[in-house]
Amino acid sequence: MLTKNDIEIATRAADHFTRLYYATYDSATRVDDLPKLYRPSSALVWNGKPFQGSDGVRKLLSGMPITKHDVQSFDCHPIPGSQPPSLMVIVSGTVVHGKGPTGNPPNTPVKSIDGQPRVFSQTFMLVPDPNAPPTTTGEVAKYYVSADAMRFVG
Amino acid sequence: MLSSPSPAPSGRSIAASALRRAGLMERDRDERMRDVSDKPGGRKGTQKSRSRAHPHRPRAIDAVTGKDLPGASNASRASMLANRLATGESIAIRGASKGTLGRLRRNAVSGGPSTDIATESRVIGLWREFVNKRWNSSAKFLNLERIAEDEYVRRNALIPAGSSGSLHKEFSVIFKLASKLTPEVETVSLAHNNIISGSTIIGLPRYLPKLANLSLEGNKLRMWKDLDYISGRRGKLEHLRELVLVGNPLRELEYGNHQPDRYKGEIARRFPSLEILDSEAIAKIAFDVPQASTSTAAPAQPAATTFPCEMGSSFLTGVDGGIISNFFMRFFPLFDTQRSALVDVYHSEATFSFSANTTIPARARIEGYHTSKEMPNQRKLEWSHWLIGIHGGSRNLNRMGGGVEKMTKTLHVGSEEIVKTISALPSTRHDVAGAPEKFCVDAFPVTHGDSMHLFVTVHGQFIEEPVHGIRSFDRSFMLAPAPEGSRAKQNGWDVMILSDQLVVRAYSSHEAWKPGPMRVQAGDPLVPVASPAQLPPANAQAQGQLQEALSSIPEPQRSLVMQICQRTGLNVAFAVQCLEGNGWDLERAIANFEQVKGTLARDAFL
């Protein structure tokens, strides 16, 4: 069974992860840095299109307009069955691509939704990497993204 | 399951040595503890025996202040200053009404205009001298312990006589002076300063935002909110690595109630960067943090102005689409009409939670989905039904003000508790049968421990009753095949739920996931984008991945999996799934593969 401590550590990990993930995604160095959170075996699906592993992430991001994510809610469950447990994290927020509304042509109608922030929903499965030895004090394990499903939903 | 790293002797000694290095712990802690216990109430005890130096706490300051200075001259100097300060209207910090630095402006340290600059700069000068005396530049350590007892501070009456209350202004001045020190201050000890509220040291994160080590030992902090004045969010002490709170009521009460984990959790949550608390390592899960060095080396590429691919339709792979659609066609109607019946489909240790994202989305607002006359019921929807509730309410960890208790209470574990919780949620109607385009599903298998699970996300909308307004939702499940004889299987479910996370949000149209090209900016042409072809991995890499994946499978199964991979070209995950679905019978699995291979997606294969 899950202990309070499991839940607490999992929650903190999810908090840390979501900050790190979207800050990296929105950075100028995302193509080099975001793939580090994945492994070759990771599976991701971006708006229904599959990509494989760190290389897939790199390929996806190298063709992505610049982004600005805003996390509005997230939740996390430890999934029993492995030790330490895998984590499932669901995130809801908005993302602006390119220059946002200010980047629209001057003749854009006021009622146009183009360029406006999109709502996104992203779910991650985070699993411990058995091959990565702890590097800092108190580190339970090093986790990576083993599965990732992202959709624009609004 | 996740246990805190046990305070193993080695770990403790590392922590202790780090602390010593950082100057947060005395050389011989035990000796000191005994010493303090000799004088209960430490601070007052030492005040009475003022003439006695503190043999257990040798301080540079003692040598400087010395006891040989004529007391009379000290007294006269002190009183002279006190008198001047009492009348010195202009010596002030904003917001202060009394105290030595009663009305010294906040910018006074940097020498702002003043009607009595001389007195003001004199006080600042005295504090500067104090800070310099207490500064160990080679250790980057500023020792601010027991300020009120300091000979120099007393001699110069830097703290008003009889002042038992907050030294808020004094601390602000000290921290501002500390921010000017070089090299940058890494470690601060504020131990034994009778600090009763976090607001007293609110200047700490303001002036020393990059502080790495902090001791607040032996103060009187009592409430979690005291820490919120300095805790590591929104630019406050975001780099704090080590913290000592030993001897504060907020710690000792939790330990007294045998809730050290709660205490550690509350602290760790407030200081995400913290590694060591009270000389013990904090258990945490790490990620590969991008290194700054590589960041600078990255070549500047012009960012794309179009999306790398189009919006795709529902994506299902490695799983029979029928299983997913059967599941949802049964799950949602039961969720709408008879939630108690769902007790069968949740695993006995399944987890469920829901969270509310109450933000009104920009595109939906422009479209008028929340305010238009055509959708009058939208205004009647209330978030309170989701945010609070008898079972704990929304578990939006982004807004988890309630701390560890709420975090635990809102995660529902076990089928019985889950059903109780979902039964108390507002009534819903999911029209999964009538309007399939309003729902979107992505599902694929993932390995978890020794078994394959299904990772499923669904996005859609429901009508909330009784007000009949529309909300959008995202829901992610971890599913596992229901084993023969399981409660789920006996009740006709092919899969069972291990995890179920629901996000309820303000309504957005399902147009968001309409397949096809998408615009970045207004006016962009909607040209079809070919999906980037998934290049088959290089052969050596594929072999490496195969070996890696196989290594996690126990021996009797491993050779079967290998044979399936070789004969079918399936990857390990799908080979395992294929064998599991056929009772680990090699020939049945191969025959099954031949039947369905035309329907398998590219990524089912090596």
PDB file of N, CA and C in Angstrom, chain B residues 272-350:
ATOM      1  N   PRO B 272      11.676  23.436  -2.368  1.00  0.00           N
ATOM      2  CA  PRO B 272      11.898  22.342  -3.316  1.00  0.00           C
ATOM      3  C   PRO B 272      13.383  22.020  -3.547  1.00  0.00           C
ATOM      4  N   SER B 273      14.258  22.991  -3.322  1.00  0.00           N
ATOM      5  CA  SER B 273      15.672  22.734  -3.596  1.00  0.00           C
ATOM      6  C   SER B 273      16.387  22.093  -2.414  1.00  0.00           C
ATOM      7  N   LEU B 274      15.698  21.962  -1.285  1.00  0.00           N
ATOM      8  CA  LEU B 274      16.353  21.519  -0.055  1.00  0.00           C
ATOM      9  C   LEU B 274      16.868  20.080  -0.166  1.00  0.00           C
ATOM     10  N   GLU B 275      18.094  19.853   0.300  1.00  0.00           N
ATOM     11  CA  GLU B 275      18.654  18.498   0.292  1.00  0.00           C
ATOM     12  C   GLU B 275      18.847  17.949   1.701  1.00  0.00           C
ATOM     13  N   ILE B 276      19.143  18.838   2.631  1.00  0.00           N
ATOM     14  CA  ILE B 276      19.419  18.366   3.994  1.00  0.00           C
ATOM     15  C   ILE B 276      18.601  19.191   4.977  1.00  0.00           C
ATOM     16  N   LEU B 277      17.865  18.498   5.832  1.00  0.00           N
ATOM     17  CA  LEU B 277      17.066  19.155   6.850  1.00  0.00           C
ATOM     18  C   LEU B 277      17.486  18.620   8.209  1.00  0.00           C
ATOM     19  N   ASP B 278      17.866  19.487   9.099  1.00  0.00           N
ATOM     20  CA  ASP B 278      18.287  19.084  10.446  1.00  0.00           C
ATOM     21  C   ASP B 278      19.308  17.945  10.386  1.00  0.00           C
ATOM     22  N   SER B 279      20.251  18.072   9.501  1.00  0.00           N
ATOM     23  CA  SER B 279      21.357  17.117   9.331  1.00  0.00           C
ATOM     24  C   SER B 279      20.955  15.789   8.723  1.00  0.00           C
ATOM     25  N   GLU B 280      19.714  15.668   8.265  1.00  0.00           N
ATOM     26  CA  GLU B 280      19.326  14.440   7.589  1.00  0.00           C
ATOM     27  C   GLU B 280      18.987  14.731   6.142  1.00  0.00           C
ATOM     28  N   ALA B 281      19.370  13.776   5.284  1.00  0.00           N
ATOM     29  CA  ALA B 281      19.075  13.953   3.869  1.00  0.00           C
ATOM     30  C   ALA B 281      17.574  13.848   3.640  1.00  0.00           C
ATOM     31  N   ILE B 282      17.066  14.633   2.700  1.00  0.00           N
ATOM     32  CA  ILE B 282      15.647  14.575   2.334  1.00  0.00           C
ATOM     33  C   ILE B 282      15.492  13.651   1.139  1.00  0.00           C
ATOM     34  N   ALA B 283      14.559  12.702   1.250  1.00  0.00           N
ATOM     35  CA  ALA B 283      14.324  11.779   0.141  1.00  0.00           C
ATOM     36  C   ALA B 283      13.689  12.543  -1.016  1.00  0.00           C
ATOM     37  N   LYS B 284      14.267  12.416  -2.190  1.00  0.00           N
ATOM     38  CA  LYS B 284      13.633  13.062  -3.335  1.00  0.00           C
ATOM     39  C   LYS B 284      13.935  12.303  -4.615  1.00  0.00           C
ATOM     40  N   ILE B 285      13.063  12.529  -5.571  1.00  0.00           N
ATOM     41  CA  ILE B 285      13.222  11.917  -6.876  1.00  0.00           C
ATOM     42  C   ILE B 285      13.869  12.942  -7.789  1.00  0.00           C
ATOM     43  N   ALA B 286      14.887  12.504  -8.509  1.00  0.00           N
ATOM     44  CA  ALA B 286      15.646  13.457  -9.308  1.00  0.00           C
ATOM     45  C   ALA B 286      15.380  13.268 -10.795  1.00  0.00           C
ATOM     46  N   PHE B 287      15.696  14.281 -11.562  1.00  0.00           N
ATOM     47  CA  PHE B 287      15.598  14.231 -13.014  1.00  0.00           C
ATOM     48  C   PHE B 287      16.901  14.753 -13.581  1.00  0.00           C
ATOM     49  N   ASP B 288      17.130  14.456 -14.840  1.00  0.00           N
ATOM     50  CA  ASP B 288      18.347  14.961 -15.468  1.00  0.00           C
ATOM     51  C   ASP B 288      18.183  16.444 -15.731  1.00  0.00           C
ATOM     52  N   VAL B 289      18.720  17.221 -14.835  1.00  0.00           N
ATOM     53  CA  VAL B 289      18.587  18.660 -14.994  1.00  0.00           C
ATOM     54  C   VAL B 289      19.542  19.118 -16.084  1.00  0.00           C
ATOM     55  N   PRO B 290      19.014  19.839 -17.049  1.00  0.00           N
ATOM     56  CA  PRO B 290      19.899  20.356 -18.098  1.00  0.00           C
ATOM     57  C   PRO B 290      21.032  21.174 -17.493  1.00  0.00           C
ATOM     58  N   GLN B 291      22.227  20.909 -17.953  1.00  0.00           N
ATOM     59  CA  GLN B 291      23.390  21.614 -17.425  1.00  0.00           C
ATOM     60  C   GLN B 291      23.547  22.957 -18.112  1.00  0.00           C
ATOM     61  N   ALA B 292      23.908  23.923 -17.333  1.00  0.00           N
ATOM     62  CA  ALA B 292      24.065  25.273 -17.882  1.00  0.00           C
ATOM     63  C   ALA B 292      25.140  25.311 -18.949  1.00  0.00           C
ATOM     64  N   SER B 293      26.175  24.483 -18.781  1.00  0.00           N
ATOM     65  CA  SER B 293      27.301  24.530 -19.711  1.00  0.00           C
ATOM     66  C   SER B 293      26.862  24.204 -21.141  1.00  0.00           C
ATOM     67  N   THR B 294      26.011  23.171 -21.259  1.00  0.00           N
ATOM     68  CA  THR B 294      25.598  22.809 -22.611  1.00  0.00           C
ATOM     69  C   THR B 294      24.644  23.855 -23.180  1.00  0.00           C
ATOM     70  N   SER B 295      23.948  24.510 -22.268  1.00  0.00           N
ATOM     71  CA  SER B 295      22.957  25.479 -22.733  1.00  0.00           C
ATOM     72  C   SER B 295      23.610  26.608 -23.527  1.00  0.00           C
ATOM     73  N   THR B 296      24.779  27.027 -23.053  1.00  0.00           N
ATOM     74  CA  THR B 296      25.419  28.158 -23.727  1.00  0.00           C
ATOM     75  C   THR B 296      26.003  27.739 -25.065  1.00  0.00           C
ATOM     76  N   ALA B 297      26.309  26.431 -25.173  1.00  0.00           N
ATOM     77  CA  ALA B 297      26.959  25.961 -26.385  1.00  0.00           C
ATOM     78  C   ALA B 297      25.965  25.734 -27.527  1.00  0.00           C
ATOM     79  N   ALA B 298      24.677  25.795 -27.202  1.00  0.00           N
ATOM     80  CA  ALA B 298      23.675  25.470 -28.206  1.00  0.00           C
ATOM     81  C   ALA B 298      23.699  26.482 -29.352  1.00  0.00           C
ATOM     82  N   PRO B 299      23.676  25.974 -30.570  1.00  0.00           N
ATOM     83  CA  PRO B 299      23.664  26.895 -31.696  1.00  0.00           C
ATOM     84  C   PRO B 299      22.305  27.589 -31.800  1.00  0.00           C
ATOM     85  N   ALA B 300      22.327  28.835 -32.151  1.00  0.00           N
ATOM     86  CA  ALA B 300      21.077  29.563 -32.293  1.00  0.00           C
ATOM     87  C   ALA B 300      20.420  29.169 -33.613  1.00  0.00           C
ATOM     88  N   GLN B 301      19.245  28.575 -33.505  1.00  0.00           N
ATOM     89  CA  GLN B 301      18.533  28.182 -34.712  1.00  0.00           C
ATOM     90  C   GLN B 301      17.303  29.066 -34.839  1.00  0.00           C
ATOM     91  N   PRO B 302      16.975  29.439 -36.062  1.00  0.00           N
ATOM     92  CA  PRO B 302      15.711  30.164 -36.197  1.00  0.00           C
ATOM     93  C   PRO B 302      14.562  29.221 -35.860  1.00  0.00           C
ATOM     94  N   ALA B 303      13.647  29.687 -35.002  1.00  0.00           N
ATOM     95  CA  ALA B 303      12.545  28.827 -34.595  1.00  0.00           C
ATOM     96  C   ALA B 303      11.565  28.664 -35.741  1.00  0.00           C
ATOM     97  N   ALA B 304      10.922  27.497 -35.759  1.00  0.00           N
ATOM     98  CA  ALA B 304       9.941  27.219 -36.798  1.00  0.00           C
ATOM     99  C   ALA B 304       8.752  28.171 -36.658  1.00  0.00           C
ATOM    100  N   THR B 305       8.080  28.419 -37.759  1.00  0.00           N
ATOM    101  CA  THR B 305       6.886  29.261 -37.707  1.00  0.00           C
ATOM    102  C   THR B 305       5.630  28.449 -38.016  1.00  0.00           C
ATOM    103  N   THR B 306       5.824  27.146 -38.233  1.00  0.00           N
ATOM    104  CA  THR B 306       4.677  26.254 -38.432  1.00  0.00           C
ATOM    105  C   THR B 306       4.843  25.065 -37.498  1.00  0.00           C
ATOM    106  N   PHE B 307       3.766  24.298 -37.319  1.00  0.00           N
ATOM    107  CA  PHE B 307       3.853  23.110 -36.474  1.00  0.00           C
ATOM    108  C   PHE B 307       4.549  21.974 -37.216  1.00  0.00           C
ATOM    109  N   PRO B 308       5.252  21.124 -36.477  1.00  0.00           N
ATOM    110  CA  PRO B 308       5.966  20.024 -37.139  1.00  0.00           C
ATOM    111  C   PRO B 308       5.023  18.968 -37.709  1.00  0.00           C
ATOM    112  N   CYS B 309       3.831  18.853 -37.185  1.00  0.00           N
ATOM    113  CA  CYS B 309       2.851  17.948 -37.794  1.00  0.00           C
ATOM    114  C   CYS B 309       1.446  18.485 -37.577  1.00  0.00           C
ATOM    115  N   GLU B 310       0.536  17.856 -38.298  1.00  0.00           N
ATOM    116  CA  GLU B 310      -0.875  18.233 -38.186  1.00  0.00           C
ATOM    117  C   GLU B 310      -1.454  17.657 -36.898  1.00  0.00           C
ATOM    118  N   MET B 311      -2.630  18.154 -36.551  1.00  0.00           N
ATOM    119  CA  MET B 311      -3.397  17.505 -35.485  1.00  0.00           C
ATOM    120  C   MET B 311      -3.834  16.140 -35.997  1.00  0.00           C
ATOM    121  N   GLY B 312      -3.538  15.113 -35.244  1.00  0.00           N
ATOM    122  CA  GLY B 312      -3.915  13.765 -35.641  1.00  0.00           C
ATOM    123  C   GLY B 312      -5.187  13.326 -34.950  1.00  0.00           C
ATOM    124  N   SER B 313      -5.836  12.309 -35.530  1.00  0.00           N
ATOM    125  CA  SER B 313      -7.025  11.777 -34.879  1.00  0.00           C
ATOM    126  C   SER B 313      -6.614  10.877 -33.720  1.00  0.00           C
ATOM    127  N   SER B 314      -7.581  10.310 -33.036  1.00  0.00           N
ATOM    128  CA  SER B 314      -7.281   9.432 -31.904  1.00  0.00           C
ATOM    129  C   SER B 314      -6.189   8.444 -32.293  1.00  0.00           C
ATOM    130  N   PHE B 315      -5.249   8.229 -31.388  1.00  0.00           N
ATOM    131  CA  PHE B 315      -4.111   7.370 -31.692  1.00  0.00           C
ATOM    132  C   PHE B 315      -4.131   6.149 -30.785  1.00  0.00           C
ATOM    133  N   LEU B 316      -4.355   4.995 -31.377  1.00  0.00           N
ATOM    134  CA  LEU B 316      -4.324   3.760 -30.596  1.00  0.00           C
ATOM    135  C   LEU B 316      -3.327   2.827 -31.242  1.00  0.00           C
ATOM    136  N   THR B 317      -2.438   2.296 -30.452  1.00  0.00           N
ATOM    137  CA  THR B 317      -1.507   1.316 -31.003  1.00  0.00           C
ATOM    138  C   THR B 317      -1.204   0.263 -29.958  1.00  0.00           C
ATOM    139  N   GLY B 318      -0.888  -0.916 -30.440  1.00  0.00           N
ATOM    140  CA  GLY B 318      -0.506  -1.993 -29.539  1.00  0.00           C
ATOM    141  C   GLY B 318      -1.649  -2.480 -28.673  1.00  0.00           C
ATOM    142  N   VAL B 319      -2.842  -2.064 -29.029  1.00  0.00           N
ATOM    143  CA  VAL B 319      -3.987  -2.492 -28.243  1.00  0.00           C
ATOM    144  C   VAL B 319      -5.168  -2.607 -29.193  1.00  0.00           C
ATOM    145  N   ASP B 320      -5.974  -3.592 -28.966  1.00  0.00           N
ATOM    146  CA  ASP B 320      -7.177  -3.784 -29.762  1.00  0.00           C
ATOM    147  C   ASP B 320      -8.121  -2.609 -29.487  1.00  0.00           C
ATOM    148  N   GLY B 321      -8.421  -1.866 -30.520  1.00  0.00           N
ATOM    149  CA  GLY B 321      -9.284  -0.700 -30.356  1.00  0.00           C
ATOM    150  C   GLY B 321     -10.614  -1.059 -29.712  1.00  0.00           C
ATOM    151  N   GLY B 322     -11.054  -2.283 -29.965  1.00  0.00           N
ATOM    152  CA  GLY B 322     -12.323  -2.739 -29.390  1.00  0.00           C
ATOM    153  C   GLY B 322     -12.281  -2.741 -27.871  1.00  0.00           C
ATOM    154  N   ILE B 323     -11.124  -3.090 -27.312  1.00  0.00           N
ATOM    155  CA  ILE B 323     -11.015  -3.145 -25.854  1.00  0.00           C
ATOM    156  C   ILE B 323     -11.221  -1.752 -25.267  1.00  0.00           C
ATOM    157  N   ILE B 324     -10.589  -0.755 -25.913  1.00  0.00           N
ATOM    158  CA  ILE B 324     -10.705   0.614 -25.416  1.00  0.00           C
ATOM    159  C   ILE B 324     -12.135   1.125 -25.586  1.00  0.00           C
ATOM    160  N   SER B 325     -12.706   0.892 -26.761  1.00  0.00           N
ATOM    161  CA  SER B 325     -14.048   1.448 -26.969  1.00  0.00           C
ATOM    162  C   SER B 325     -15.073   0.726 -26.084  1.00  0.00           C
ATOM    163  N   ASN B 326     -14.918  -0.589 -25.919  1.00  0.00           N
ATOM    164  CA  ASN B 326     -15.820  -1.297 -24.989  1.00  0.00           C
ATOM    165  C   ASN B 326     -15.722  -0.721 -23.581  1.00  0.00           C
ATOM    166  N   PHE B 327     -14.499  -0.463 -23.192  1.00  0.00           N
ATOM    167  CA  PHE B 327     -14.282   0.061 -21.853  1.00  0.00           C
ATOM    168  C   PHE B 327     -15.003   1.392 -21.679  1.00  0.00           C
ATOM    169  N   PHE B 328     -14.777   2.312 -22.613  1.00  0.00           N
ATOM    170  CA  PHE B 328     -15.382   3.636 -22.453  1.00  0.00           C
ATOM    171  C   PHE B 328     -16.893   3.608 -22.629  1.00  0.00           C
ATOM    172  N   MET B 329     -17.373   2.749 -23.540  1.00  0.00           N
ATOM    173  CA  MET B 329     -18.817   2.702 -23.777  1.00  0.00           C
ATOM    174  C   MET B 329     -19.561   2.141 -22.566  1.00  0.00           C
ATOM    175  N   ARG B 330     -18.827   1.483 -21.709  1.00  0.00           N
ATOM    176  CA  ARG B 330     -19.459   0.982 -20.491  1.00  0.00           C
ATOM    177  C   ARG B 330     -19.137   1.894 -19.308  1.00  0.00           C
ATOM    178  N   PHE B 331     -17.877   2.355 -19.287  1.00  0.00           N
ATOM    179  CA  PHE B 331     -17.434   3.140 -18.137  1.00  0.00           C
ATOM    180  C   PHE B 331     -18.225   4.443 -18.001  1.00  0.00           C
ATOM    181  N   PHE B 332     -18.310   5.227 -19.071  1.00  0.00           N
ATOM    182  CA  PHE B 332     -18.923   6.548 -18.938  1.00  0.00           C
ATOM    183  C   PHE B 332     -20.422   6.488 -18.641  1.00  0.00           C
ATOM    184  N   PRO B 333     -21.197   5.607 -19.326  1.00  0.00           N
ATOM    185  CA  PRO B 333     -22.607   5.513 -18.931  1.00  0.00           C
ATOM    186  C   PRO B 333     -22.790   5.138 -17.457  1.00  0.00           C
ATOM    187  N   LEU B 334     -21.938   4.242 -16.951  1.00  0.00           N
ATOM    188  CA  LEU B 334     -22.051   3.899 -15.527  1.00  0.00           C
ATOM    189  C   LEU B 334     -21.633   5.083 -14.649  1.00  0.00           C
ATOM    190  N   PHE B 335     -20.617   5.800 -15.103  1.00  0.00           N
ATOM    191  CA  PHE B 335     -20.185   6.968 -14.342  1.00  0.00           C
ATOM    192  C   PHE B 335     -21.321   7.998 -14.262  1.00  0.00           C
ATOM    193  N   ASP B 336     -22.122   8.049 -15.323  1.00  0.00           N
ATOM    194  CA  ASP B 336     -23.220   9.019 -15.366  1.00  0.00           C
ATOM    195  C   ASP B 336     -24.442   8.567 -14.558  1.00  0.00           C
ATOM    196  N   THR B 337     -24.669   7.262 -14.527  1.00  0.00           N
ATOM    197  CA  THR B 337     -25.950   6.814 -13.972  1.00  0.00           C
ATOM    198  C   THR B 337     -25.845   5.942 -12.721  1.00  0.00           C
ATOM    199  N   GLN B 338     -24.725   5.249 -12.573  1.00  0.00           N
ATOM    200  CA  GLN B 338     -24.662   4.265 -11.488  1.00  0.00           C
ATOM    201  C   GLN B 338     -23.209   4.095 -11.044  1.00  0.00           C
ATOM    202  N   ARG B 339     -22.674   5.125 -10.435  1.00  0.00           N
ATOM    203  CA  ARG B 339     -21.232   5.120 -10.142  1.00  0.00           C
ATOM    204  C   ARG B 339     -20.833   3.988  -9.205  1.00  0.00           C
ATOM    205  N   SER B 340     -21.744   3.578  -8.344  1.00  0.00           N
ATOM    206  CA  SER B 340     -21.391   2.519  -7.391  1.00  0.00           C
ATOM    207  C   SER B 340     -21.036   1.223  -8.111  1.00  0.00           C
ATOM    208  N   ALA B 341     -21.598   1.031  -9.319  1.00  0.00           N
ATOM    209  CA  ALA B 341     -21.327  -0.208 -10.054  1.00  0.00           C
ATOM    210  C   ALA B 341     -19.888  -0.258 -10.559  1.00  0.00           C
ATOM    211  N   LEU B 342     -19.205   0.867 -10.544  1.00  0.00           N
ATOM    212  CA  LEU B 342     -17.826   0.893 -11.040  1.00  0.00           C
ATOM    213  C   LEU B 342     -16.838   0.282 -10.046  1.00  0.00           C
ATOM    214  N   VAL B 343     -17.342  -0.129  -8.896  1.00  0.00           N
ATOM    215  CA  VAL B 343     -16.456  -0.720  -7.892  1.00  0.00           C
ATOM    216  C   VAL B 343     -15.730  -1.944  -8.456  1.00  0.00           C
ATOM    217  N   ASP B 344     -16.377  -2.613  -9.413  1.00  0.00           N
ATOM    218  CA  ASP B 344     -15.773  -3.821  -9.980  1.00  0.00           C
ATOM    219  C   ASP B 344     -14.553  -3.535 -10.855  1.00  0.00           C
ATOM    220  N   VAL B 345     -14.562  -2.388 -11.510  1.00  0.00           N
ATOM    221  CA  VAL B 345     -13.524  -2.155 -12.528  1.00  0.00           C
ATOM    222  C   VAL B 345     -12.256  -1.534 -11.940  1.00  0.00           C
ATOM    223  N   TYR B 346     -12.361  -1.004 -10.728  1.00  0.00           N
ATOM    224  CA  TYR B 346     -11.150  -0.473 -10.083  1.00  0.00           C
ATOM    225  C   TYR B 346     -10.425  -1.593  -9.344  1.00  0.00           C
ATOM    226  N   HIS B 347      -9.137  -1.640  -9.510  1.00  0.00           N
ATOM    227  CA  HIS B 347      -8.291  -2.590  -8.771  1.00  0.00           C
ATOM    228  C   HIS B 347      -8.408  -2.265  -7.282  1.00  0.00           C
ATOM    229  N   SER B 348      -8.217  -3.278  -6.439  1.00  0.00           N
ATOM    230  CA  SER B 348      -8.426  -3.054  -4.998  1.00  0.00           C
ATOM    231  C   SER B 348      -7.466  -2.006  -4.431  1.00  0.00           C
ATOM    232  N   GLU B 349      -6.350  -1.762  -5.125  1.00  0.00           N
ATOM    233  CA  GLU B 349      -5.430  -0.717  -4.665  1.00  0.00           C
ATOM    234  C   GLU B 349      -5.321   0.429  -5.669  1.00  0.00           C
ATOM    235  N   ALA B 350      -6.337   0.567  -6.502  1.00  0.00           N
ATOM    236  CA  ALA B 350      -6.312   1.619  -7.514  1.00  0.00           C
ATOM    237  C   ALA B 350      -6.291   3.001  -6.856  1.00  0.00           C
TER     238      ALA B 350
END
